[in-house]
PDB file of C-alpha atoms in Angstrom:
ATOM      1  CA  MET A   1     -19.607   3.279 -18.135  1.00  0.00           C
ATOM      2  CA  THR A   2     -21.419  -0.109 -18.159  1.00  0.00           C
ATOM      3  CA  PRO A   3     -20.141  -3.345 -17.086  1.00  0.00           C
ATOM      4  CA  SER A   4     -20.066  -4.293 -20.781  1.00  0.00           C
ATOM      5  CA  ASP A   5     -17.831  -1.411 -21.655  1.00  0.00           C
ATOM      6  CA  ASP A   6     -14.838  -3.099 -23.325  1.00  0.00           C
ATOM      7  CA  SER A   7     -12.354  -0.306 -21.834  1.00  0.00           C
ATOM      8  CA  HIS A   8     -12.623  -2.081 -18.675  1.00  0.00           C
ATOM      9  CA  PRO A   9     -10.763  -5.446 -18.144  1.00  0.00           C
ATOM     10  CA  ASP A  10     -12.596  -8.494 -16.910  1.00  0.00           C
ATOM     11  CA  LEU A  11     -11.268  -9.967 -13.903  1.00  0.00           C
ATOM     12  CA  GLY A  12     -12.842 -13.354 -14.627  1.00  0.00           C
ATOM     13  CA  PRO A  13     -10.180 -15.199 -16.526  1.00  0.00           C
ATOM     14  CA  ALA A  14      -7.415 -14.190 -13.845  1.00  0.00           C
ATOM     15  CA  ALA A  15      -9.628 -15.179 -11.037  1.00  0.00           C
ATOM     16  CA  MET A  16     -10.432 -18.642 -12.785  1.00  0.00           C
ATOM     17  CA  ALA A  17      -6.725 -19.095 -13.445  1.00  0.00           C
ATOM     18  CA  VAL A  18      -5.799 -18.517  -9.660  1.00  0.00           C
ATOM     19  CA  ALA A  19      -8.872 -20.748  -8.590  1.00  0.00           C
ATOM     20  CA  ALA A  20      -7.349 -23.661 -10.918  1.00  0.00           C
ATOM     21  CA  LEU A  21      -4.056 -23.256  -9.225  1.00  0.00           C
ATOM     22  CA  VAL A  22      -5.704 -23.205  -5.599  1.00  0.00           C
ATOM     23  CA  ASP A  23      -7.315 -26.469  -6.650  1.00  0.00           C
ATOM     24  CA  GLY A  24      -3.865 -27.966  -7.223  1.00  0.00           C
ATOM     25  CA  VAL A  25      -2.336 -27.004  -3.814  1.00  0.00           C
ATOM     26  CA  THR A  26      -1.943 -29.739  -1.163  1.00  0.00           C
ATOM     27  CA  PRO A  27      -1.690 -29.367   2.573  1.00  0.00           C
ATOM     28  CA  GLU A  28       1.890 -30.987   2.346  1.00  0.00           C
ATOM     29  CA  GLN A  29       2.860 -27.667   0.411  1.00  0.00           C
ATOM     30  CA  PHE A  30       1.616 -25.138   3.014  1.00  0.00           C
ATOM     31  CA  GLU A  31       4.975 -24.551   4.421  1.00  0.00           C
ATOM     32  CA  ASP A  32       7.040 -24.405   1.100  1.00  0.00           C
ATOM     33  CA  PRO A  33       8.656 -21.061   0.222  1.00  0.00           C
ATOM     34  CA  THR A  34       7.087 -18.665  -2.297  1.00  0.00           C
ATOM     35  CA  PRO A  35       8.667 -15.718  -4.476  1.00  0.00           C
ATOM     36  CA  CYS A  36       7.190 -13.395  -1.633  1.00  0.00           C
ATOM     37  CA  PRO A  37      10.068 -13.591   0.782  1.00  0.00           C
ATOM     38  CA  ASP A  38       7.930 -13.515   3.943  1.00  0.00           C
ATOM     39  CA  TYR A  39       5.103 -15.848   2.770  1.00  0.00           C
ATOM     40  CA  ALA A  40       4.904 -19.602   2.612  1.00  0.00           C
ATOM     41  CA  VAL A  41       2.338 -21.003   0.530  1.00  0.00           C
ATOM     42  CA  ARG A  42      -0.322 -20.989   3.325  1.00  0.00           C
ATOM     43  CA  ASN A  43       0.439 -17.248   3.799  1.00  0.00           C
ATOM     44  CA  LEU A  44       0.170 -16.627   0.075  1.00  0.00           C
ATOM     45  CA  LEU A  45      -3.176 -18.346   0.020  1.00  0.00           C
ATOM     46  CA  GLY A  46      -4.351 -16.222   3.003  1.00  0.00           C
ATOM     47  CA  HIS A  47      -3.101 -13.136   1.117  1.00  0.00           C
ATOM     48  CA  LEU A  48      -4.992 -14.124  -2.073  1.00  0.00           C
ATOM     49  CA  SER A  49      -8.313 -14.758   0.055  1.00  0.00           C
ATOM     50  CA  GLY A  50      -7.834 -11.423   1.921  1.00  0.00           C
ATOM     51  CA  LEU A  51      -7.272  -9.413  -1.180  1.00  0.00           C
ATOM     52  CA  SER A  52     -10.190 -11.128  -3.146  1.00  0.00           C
ATOM     53  CA  LEU A  53     -12.492  -9.917  -0.325  1.00  0.00           C
ATOM     54  CA  ALA A  54     -11.096  -6.523  -0.087  1.00  0.00           C
ATOM     55  CA  PHE A  55     -11.179  -5.780  -3.755  1.00  0.00           C
ATOM     56  CA  ARG A  56     -14.688  -7.223  -3.992  1.00  0.00           C
ATOM     57  CA  ASP A  57     -15.807  -4.847  -1.401  1.00  0.00           C
ATOM     58  CA  ALA A  58     -13.861  -2.025  -3.153  1.00  0.00           C
ATOM     59  CA  ALA A  59     -16.053  -2.679  -6.358  1.00  0.00           C
ATOM     60  CA  LEU A  60     -19.236  -2.524  -4.391  1.00  0.00           C
ATOM     61  CA  LYS A  61     -18.108   0.517  -2.426  1.00  0.00           C
ATOM     62  CA  ASN A  62     -18.515  -1.300   0.889  1.00  0.00           C
ATOM     63  CA  ALA A  63     -15.756   0.591   2.911  1.00  0.00           C
ATOM     64  CA  GLY A  64     -15.032  -1.038   6.259  1.00  0.00           C
ATOM     65  CA  PRO A  65     -12.925  -3.299   7.933  1.00  0.00           C
ATOM     66  CA  THR A  66     -12.209  -5.498   4.670  1.00  0.00           C
ATOM     67  CA  THR A  67     -11.121  -2.233   2.809  1.00  0.00           C
ATOM     68  CA  ASP A  68      -9.279  -0.152   5.397  1.00  0.00           C
ATOM     69  CA  THR A  69      -6.824  -2.658   6.677  1.00  0.00           C
ATOM     70  CA  ASP A  70      -3.046  -2.466   5.548  1.00  0.00           C
ATOM     71  CA  PRO A  71      -2.446  -5.964   3.897  1.00  0.00           C
ATOM     72  CA  GLY A  72       1.047  -5.897   5.445  1.00  0.00           C
ATOM     73  CA  ALA A  73      -0.162  -5.265   9.041  1.00  0.00           C
ATOM     74  CA  THR A  74      -0.344  -9.105   9.938  1.00  0.00           C
ATOM     75  CA  LEU A  75       0.948 -12.303   8.234  1.00  0.00           C
ATOM     76  CA  PRO A  76      -2.027 -13.745   6.572  1.00  0.00           C
ATOM     77  CA  ASP A  77      -3.145 -17.311   7.239  1.00  0.00           C
ATOM     78  CA  LEU A  78      -5.783 -19.909   6.478  1.00  0.00           C
ATOM     79  CA  GLY A  79      -8.967 -21.023   8.437  1.00  0.00           C
ATOM     80  CA  ASP A  80     -10.153 -24.598   8.395  1.00  0.00           C
ATOM     81  CA  ASP A  81     -12.503 -24.005   5.477  1.00  0.00           C
ATOM     82  CA  TRP A  82      -9.911 -22.053   3.623  1.00  0.00           C
ATOM     83  CA  ARG A  83     -10.587 -23.803   0.058  1.00  0.00           C
ATOM     84  CA  ALA A  84     -14.185 -23.269   0.050  1.00  0.00           C
ATOM     85  CA  VAL A  85     -13.825 -19.695   1.182  1.00  0.00           C
ATOM     86  CA  LEU A  86     -11.285 -18.721  -1.340  1.00  0.00           C
ATOM     87  CA  ALA A  87     -13.030 -20.555  -4.133  1.00  0.00           C
ATOM     88  CA  ALA A  88     -16.199 -18.331  -3.260  1.00  0.00           C
ATOM     89  CA  ARG A  89     -14.170 -15.011  -3.016  1.00  0.00           C
ATOM     90  CA  LEU A  90     -12.561 -15.806  -6.477  1.00  0.00           C
ATOM     91  CA  THR A  91     -15.998 -16.029  -7.877  1.00  0.00           C
ATOM     92  CA  GLU A  92     -17.567 -13.053  -6.259  1.00  0.00           C
ATOM     93  CA  LEU A  93     -14.554 -10.848  -7.155  1.00  0.00           C
ATOM     94  CA  PRO A  94     -14.867 -10.577 -10.744  1.00  0.00           C
ATOM     95  CA  ALA A  95     -18.695 -10.505 -10.474  1.00  0.00           C
ATOM     96  CA  ALA A  96     -18.440  -7.468  -8.273  1.00  0.00           C
ATOM     97  CA  TRP A  97     -16.345  -5.639 -10.842  1.00  0.00           C
ATOM     98  CA  ARG A  98     -18.903  -6.286 -13.451  1.00  0.00           C
ATOM     99  CA  SER A  99     -21.671  -4.669 -11.351  1.00  0.00           C
ATOM    100  CA  PRO A 100     -22.988  -1.360 -12.508  1.00  0.00           C
ATOM    101  CA  GLY A 101     -20.774   1.572 -11.174  1.00  0.00           C
ATOM    102  CA  ALA A 102     -18.024  -0.552  -9.946  1.00  0.00           C
ATOM    103  CA  TRP A 103     -15.369   1.212 -12.158  1.00  0.00           C
ATOM    104  CA  GLU A 104     -16.790   4.725 -11.462  1.00  0.00           C
ATOM    105  CA  GLY A 105     -15.972   7.317  -8.606  1.00  0.00           C
ATOM    106  CA  MET A 106     -13.641   6.735  -5.655  1.00  0.00           C
ATOM    107  CA  THR A 107     -13.208   3.661  -3.484  1.00  0.00           C
ATOM    108  CA  GLN A 108     -10.862   2.071  -0.825  1.00  0.00           C
ATOM    109  CA  ALA A 109      -8.598  -0.998  -0.643  1.00  0.00           C
ATOM    110  CA  GLY A 110      -5.740  -1.788   1.614  1.00  0.00           C
ATOM    111  CA  GLY A 111      -6.298   1.355   3.620  1.00  0.00           C
ATOM    112  CA  VAL A 112      -5.958   3.606   0.580  1.00  0.00           C
ATOM    113  CA  THR A 113      -8.536   5.712  -1.026  1.00  0.00           C
ATOM    114  CA  PHE A 114      -8.118   5.956  -4.817  1.00  0.00           C
ATOM    115  CA  PRO A 115     -10.177   5.991  -8.115  1.00  0.00           C
ATOM    116  CA  ALA A 116     -12.174   2.762  -8.590  1.00  0.00           C
ATOM    117  CA  ALA A 117     -10.890   2.377 -12.190  1.00  0.00           C
ATOM    118  CA  ASP A 118      -7.277   2.153 -10.606  1.00  0.00           C
ATOM    119  CA  ALA A 119      -8.453  -0.103  -7.894  1.00  0.00           C
ATOM    120  CA  GLY A 120      -9.985  -2.559 -10.538  1.00  0.00           C
ATOM    121  CA  VAL A 121      -6.614  -2.623 -12.528  1.00  0.00           C
ATOM    122  CA  VAL A 122      -4.678  -3.071  -9.294  1.00  0.00           C
ATOM    123  CA  ALA A 123      -6.935  -5.957  -8.377  1.00  0.00           C
ATOM    124  CA  LEU A 124      -6.374  -7.735 -11.749  1.00  0.00           C
ATOM    125  CA  ASN A 125      -2.446  -7.138 -11.471  1.00  0.00           C
ATOM    126  CA  GLU A 126      -2.696  -8.671  -7.859  1.00  0.00           C
ATOM    127  CA  LEU A 127      -4.310 -11.911  -9.321  1.00  0.00           C
ATOM    128  CA  VAL A 128      -1.968 -12.013 -12.266  1.00  0.00           C
ATOM    129  CA  VAL A 129       1.334 -11.674 -10.215  1.00  0.00           C
ATOM    130  CA  HIS A 130       0.221 -13.665  -7.086  1.00  0.00           C
ATOM    131  CA  GLY A 131      -1.031 -16.331  -9.536  1.00  0.00           C
ATOM    132  CA  TRP A 132       2.571 -16.685 -10.868  1.00  0.00           C
ATOM    133  CA  ASP A 133       3.749 -16.786  -7.367  1.00  0.00           C
ATOM    134  CA  LEU A 134       1.501 -19.648  -6.320  1.00  0.00           C
ATOM    135  CA  ALA A 135       2.241 -21.540  -9.517  1.00  0.00           C
ATOM    136  CA  ARG A 136       5.847 -21.301  -9.262  1.00  0.00           C
ATOM    137  CA  ALA A 137       5.820 -22.170  -5.541  1.00  0.00           C
ATOM    138  CA  THR A 138       3.591 -25.179  -6.208  1.00  0.00           C
ATOM    139  CA  GLY A 139       5.194 -26.302  -9.483  1.00  0.00           C
ATOM    140  CA  GLN A 140       2.050 -25.833 -11.440  1.00  0.00           C
ATOM    141  CA  PRO A 141       1.788 -24.553 -15.174  1.00  0.00           C
ATOM    142  CA  TYR A 142       0.722 -20.920 -15.366  1.00  0.00           C
ATOM    143  CA  ALA A 143      -0.403 -19.201 -18.532  1.00  0.00           C
ATOM    144  CA  PRO A 144      -2.412 -15.868 -17.961  1.00  0.00           C
ATOM    145  CA  GLU A 145      -4.428 -14.279 -20.666  1.00  0.00           C
ATOM    146  CA  PRO A 146      -2.301 -11.915 -22.821  1.00  0.00           C
ATOM    147  CA  ALA A 147      -4.949  -9.125 -22.330  1.00  0.00           C
ATOM    148  CA  ASP A 148      -4.339  -9.487 -18.580  1.00  0.00           C
ATOM    149  CA  LEU A 149      -0.534  -9.508 -18.941  1.00  0.00           C
ATOM    150  CA  GLU A 150      -0.901  -6.254 -20.969  1.00  0.00           C
ATOM    151  CA  VAL A 151      -2.837  -4.588 -18.263  1.00  0.00           C
ATOM    152  CA  ALA A 152      -0.431  -5.606 -15.602  1.00  0.00           C
ATOM    153  CA  TYR A 153       2.560  -4.746 -17.675  1.00  0.00           C
ATOM    154  CA  THR A 154       1.230  -1.271 -18.289  1.00  0.00           C
ATOM    155  CA  MET A 155       0.326  -0.727 -14.568  1.00  0.00           C
ATOM    156  CA  LEU A 156       3.815  -1.708 -13.320  1.00  0.00           C
ATOM    157  CA  SER A 157       5.834   0.141 -16.036  1.00  0.00           C
ATOM    158  CA  ALA A 158       3.833   3.434 -15.026  1.00  0.00           C
ATOM    159  CA  ALA A 159       4.673   2.609 -11.345  1.00  0.00           C
ATOM    160  CA  THR A 160       8.294   1.970 -12.152  1.00  0.00           C
ATOM    161  CA  GLU A 161       8.643   5.086 -14.121  1.00  0.00           C
ATOM    162  CA  SER A 162       6.766   7.191 -11.367  1.00  0.00           C
ATOM    163  CA  GLY A 163       9.217   5.815  -8.869  1.00  0.00           C
ATOM    164  CA  ALA A 164       6.593   3.850  -6.979  1.00  0.00           C
ATOM    165  CA  GLY A 165       7.849   0.526  -8.062  1.00  0.00           C
ATOM    166  CA  GLY A 166       9.069  -0.294  -4.450  1.00  0.00           C
ATOM    167  CA  VAL A 167       5.798   0.060  -2.705  1.00  0.00           C
ATOM    168  CA  GLY A 168       4.237  -2.830  -0.671  1.00  0.00           C
ATOM    169  CA  MET A 169       4.796  -6.398  -1.756  1.00  0.00           C
ATOM    170  CA  PHE A 170       6.298  -5.342  -5.088  1.00  0.00           C
ATOM    171  CA  GLY A 171       9.952  -4.677  -4.720  1.00  0.00           C
ATOM    172  CA  PRO A 172      12.407  -2.942  -7.048  1.00  0.00           C
ATOM    173  CA  PRO A 173      12.264  -4.268 -10.605  1.00  0.00           C
ATOM    174  CA  VAL A 174      14.346  -7.115 -11.548  1.00  0.00           C
ATOM    175  CA  PRO A 175      16.033  -6.731 -15.195  1.00  0.00           C
ATOM    176  CA  VAL A 176      14.977  -9.332 -17.598  1.00  0.00           C
ATOM    177  CA  ASP A 177      16.233  -9.867 -21.161  1.00  0.00           C
ATOM    178  CA  GLU A 178      14.290  -7.590 -23.703  1.00  0.00           C
ATOM    179  CA  ASN A 179      13.296 -10.589 -25.634  1.00  0.00           C
ATOM    180  CA  ALA A 180      11.747 -12.196 -22.460  1.00  0.00           C
ATOM    181  CA  SER A 181       8.115 -13.312 -22.531  1.00  0.00           C
ATOM    182  CA  LEU A 182       5.486 -10.614 -21.464  1.00  0.00           C
ATOM    183  CA  LEU A 183       4.899 -12.875 -18.441  1.00  0.00           C
ATOM    184  CA  ASP A 184       8.529 -12.744 -17.452  1.00  0.00           C
ATOM    185  CA  GLN A 185       8.626  -8.868 -18.047  1.00  0.00           C
ATOM    186  CA  VAL A 186       5.594  -8.450 -15.865  1.00  0.00           C
ATOM    187  CA  VAL A 187       7.221 -10.830 -13.100  1.00  0.00           C
ATOM    188  CA  GLY A 188      10.554  -8.755 -13.395  1.00  0.00           C
ATOM    189  CA  LEU A 189       8.576  -5.468 -13.106  1.00  0.00           C
ATOM    190  CA  SER A 190       6.953  -6.589  -9.997  1.00  0.00           C
ATOM    191  CA  GLY A 191      10.147  -7.255  -8.239  1.00  0.00           C
ATOM    192  CA  ARG A 192      10.609 -11.073  -8.904  1.00  0.00           C
ATOM    193  CA  ASP A 193      13.167 -12.938 -10.492  1.00  0.00           C
ATOM    194  CA  PRO A 194      11.349 -14.988 -13.398  1.00  0.00           C
ATOM    195  CA  ALA A 195      13.878 -17.872 -12.698  1.00  0.00           C
ATOM    196  CA  TRP A 196      12.952 -18.304  -9.079  1.00  0.00           C
ATOM    197  CA  THR A 197      12.429 -21.819  -8.037  1.00  0.00           C
ATOM    198  CA  PRO A 198      11.628 -23.069  -4.479  1.00  0.00           C
TER     199      PRO A 198
END
């Protein structure tokens, strides 16, 4: 399949949405809580930076330290030039998933080897869900693309049905009203309470 194949999602809009949120974060918010229980805002930003790098390299099939490390092994944090680094990684990530062969074969991320097509979907879901985390923690508006929410909903629903919904950062689903917005449904499936506030 080619990068222009419409069967593959484009990570660009989700990465741009997260980048816009990052621009709105101030150093005074670094220690504020987030919907991820063990993460303050600075740790969430560090996690976004790390996952952007890991999934960029996963798309490029560059297996190594960036892709074989369990993201839960250490608490992520920020370097002095974090804003520029994260901005660059959020630009490089979707570009890598548009490269020839990105969605084909097998790859590695977070120390897990799995089909590249699945890795691309996981990367998109990470952006969508952690974008919500960052927006909610820093009091910013957030409106992901409906197509991205559909991809995340499908992935998280399948994980819940298979019994894998409690893996990693995504805990057991939180029930939401059946008439809730698609974003709230995705948030609930990811183990978060859509009503969470700092």
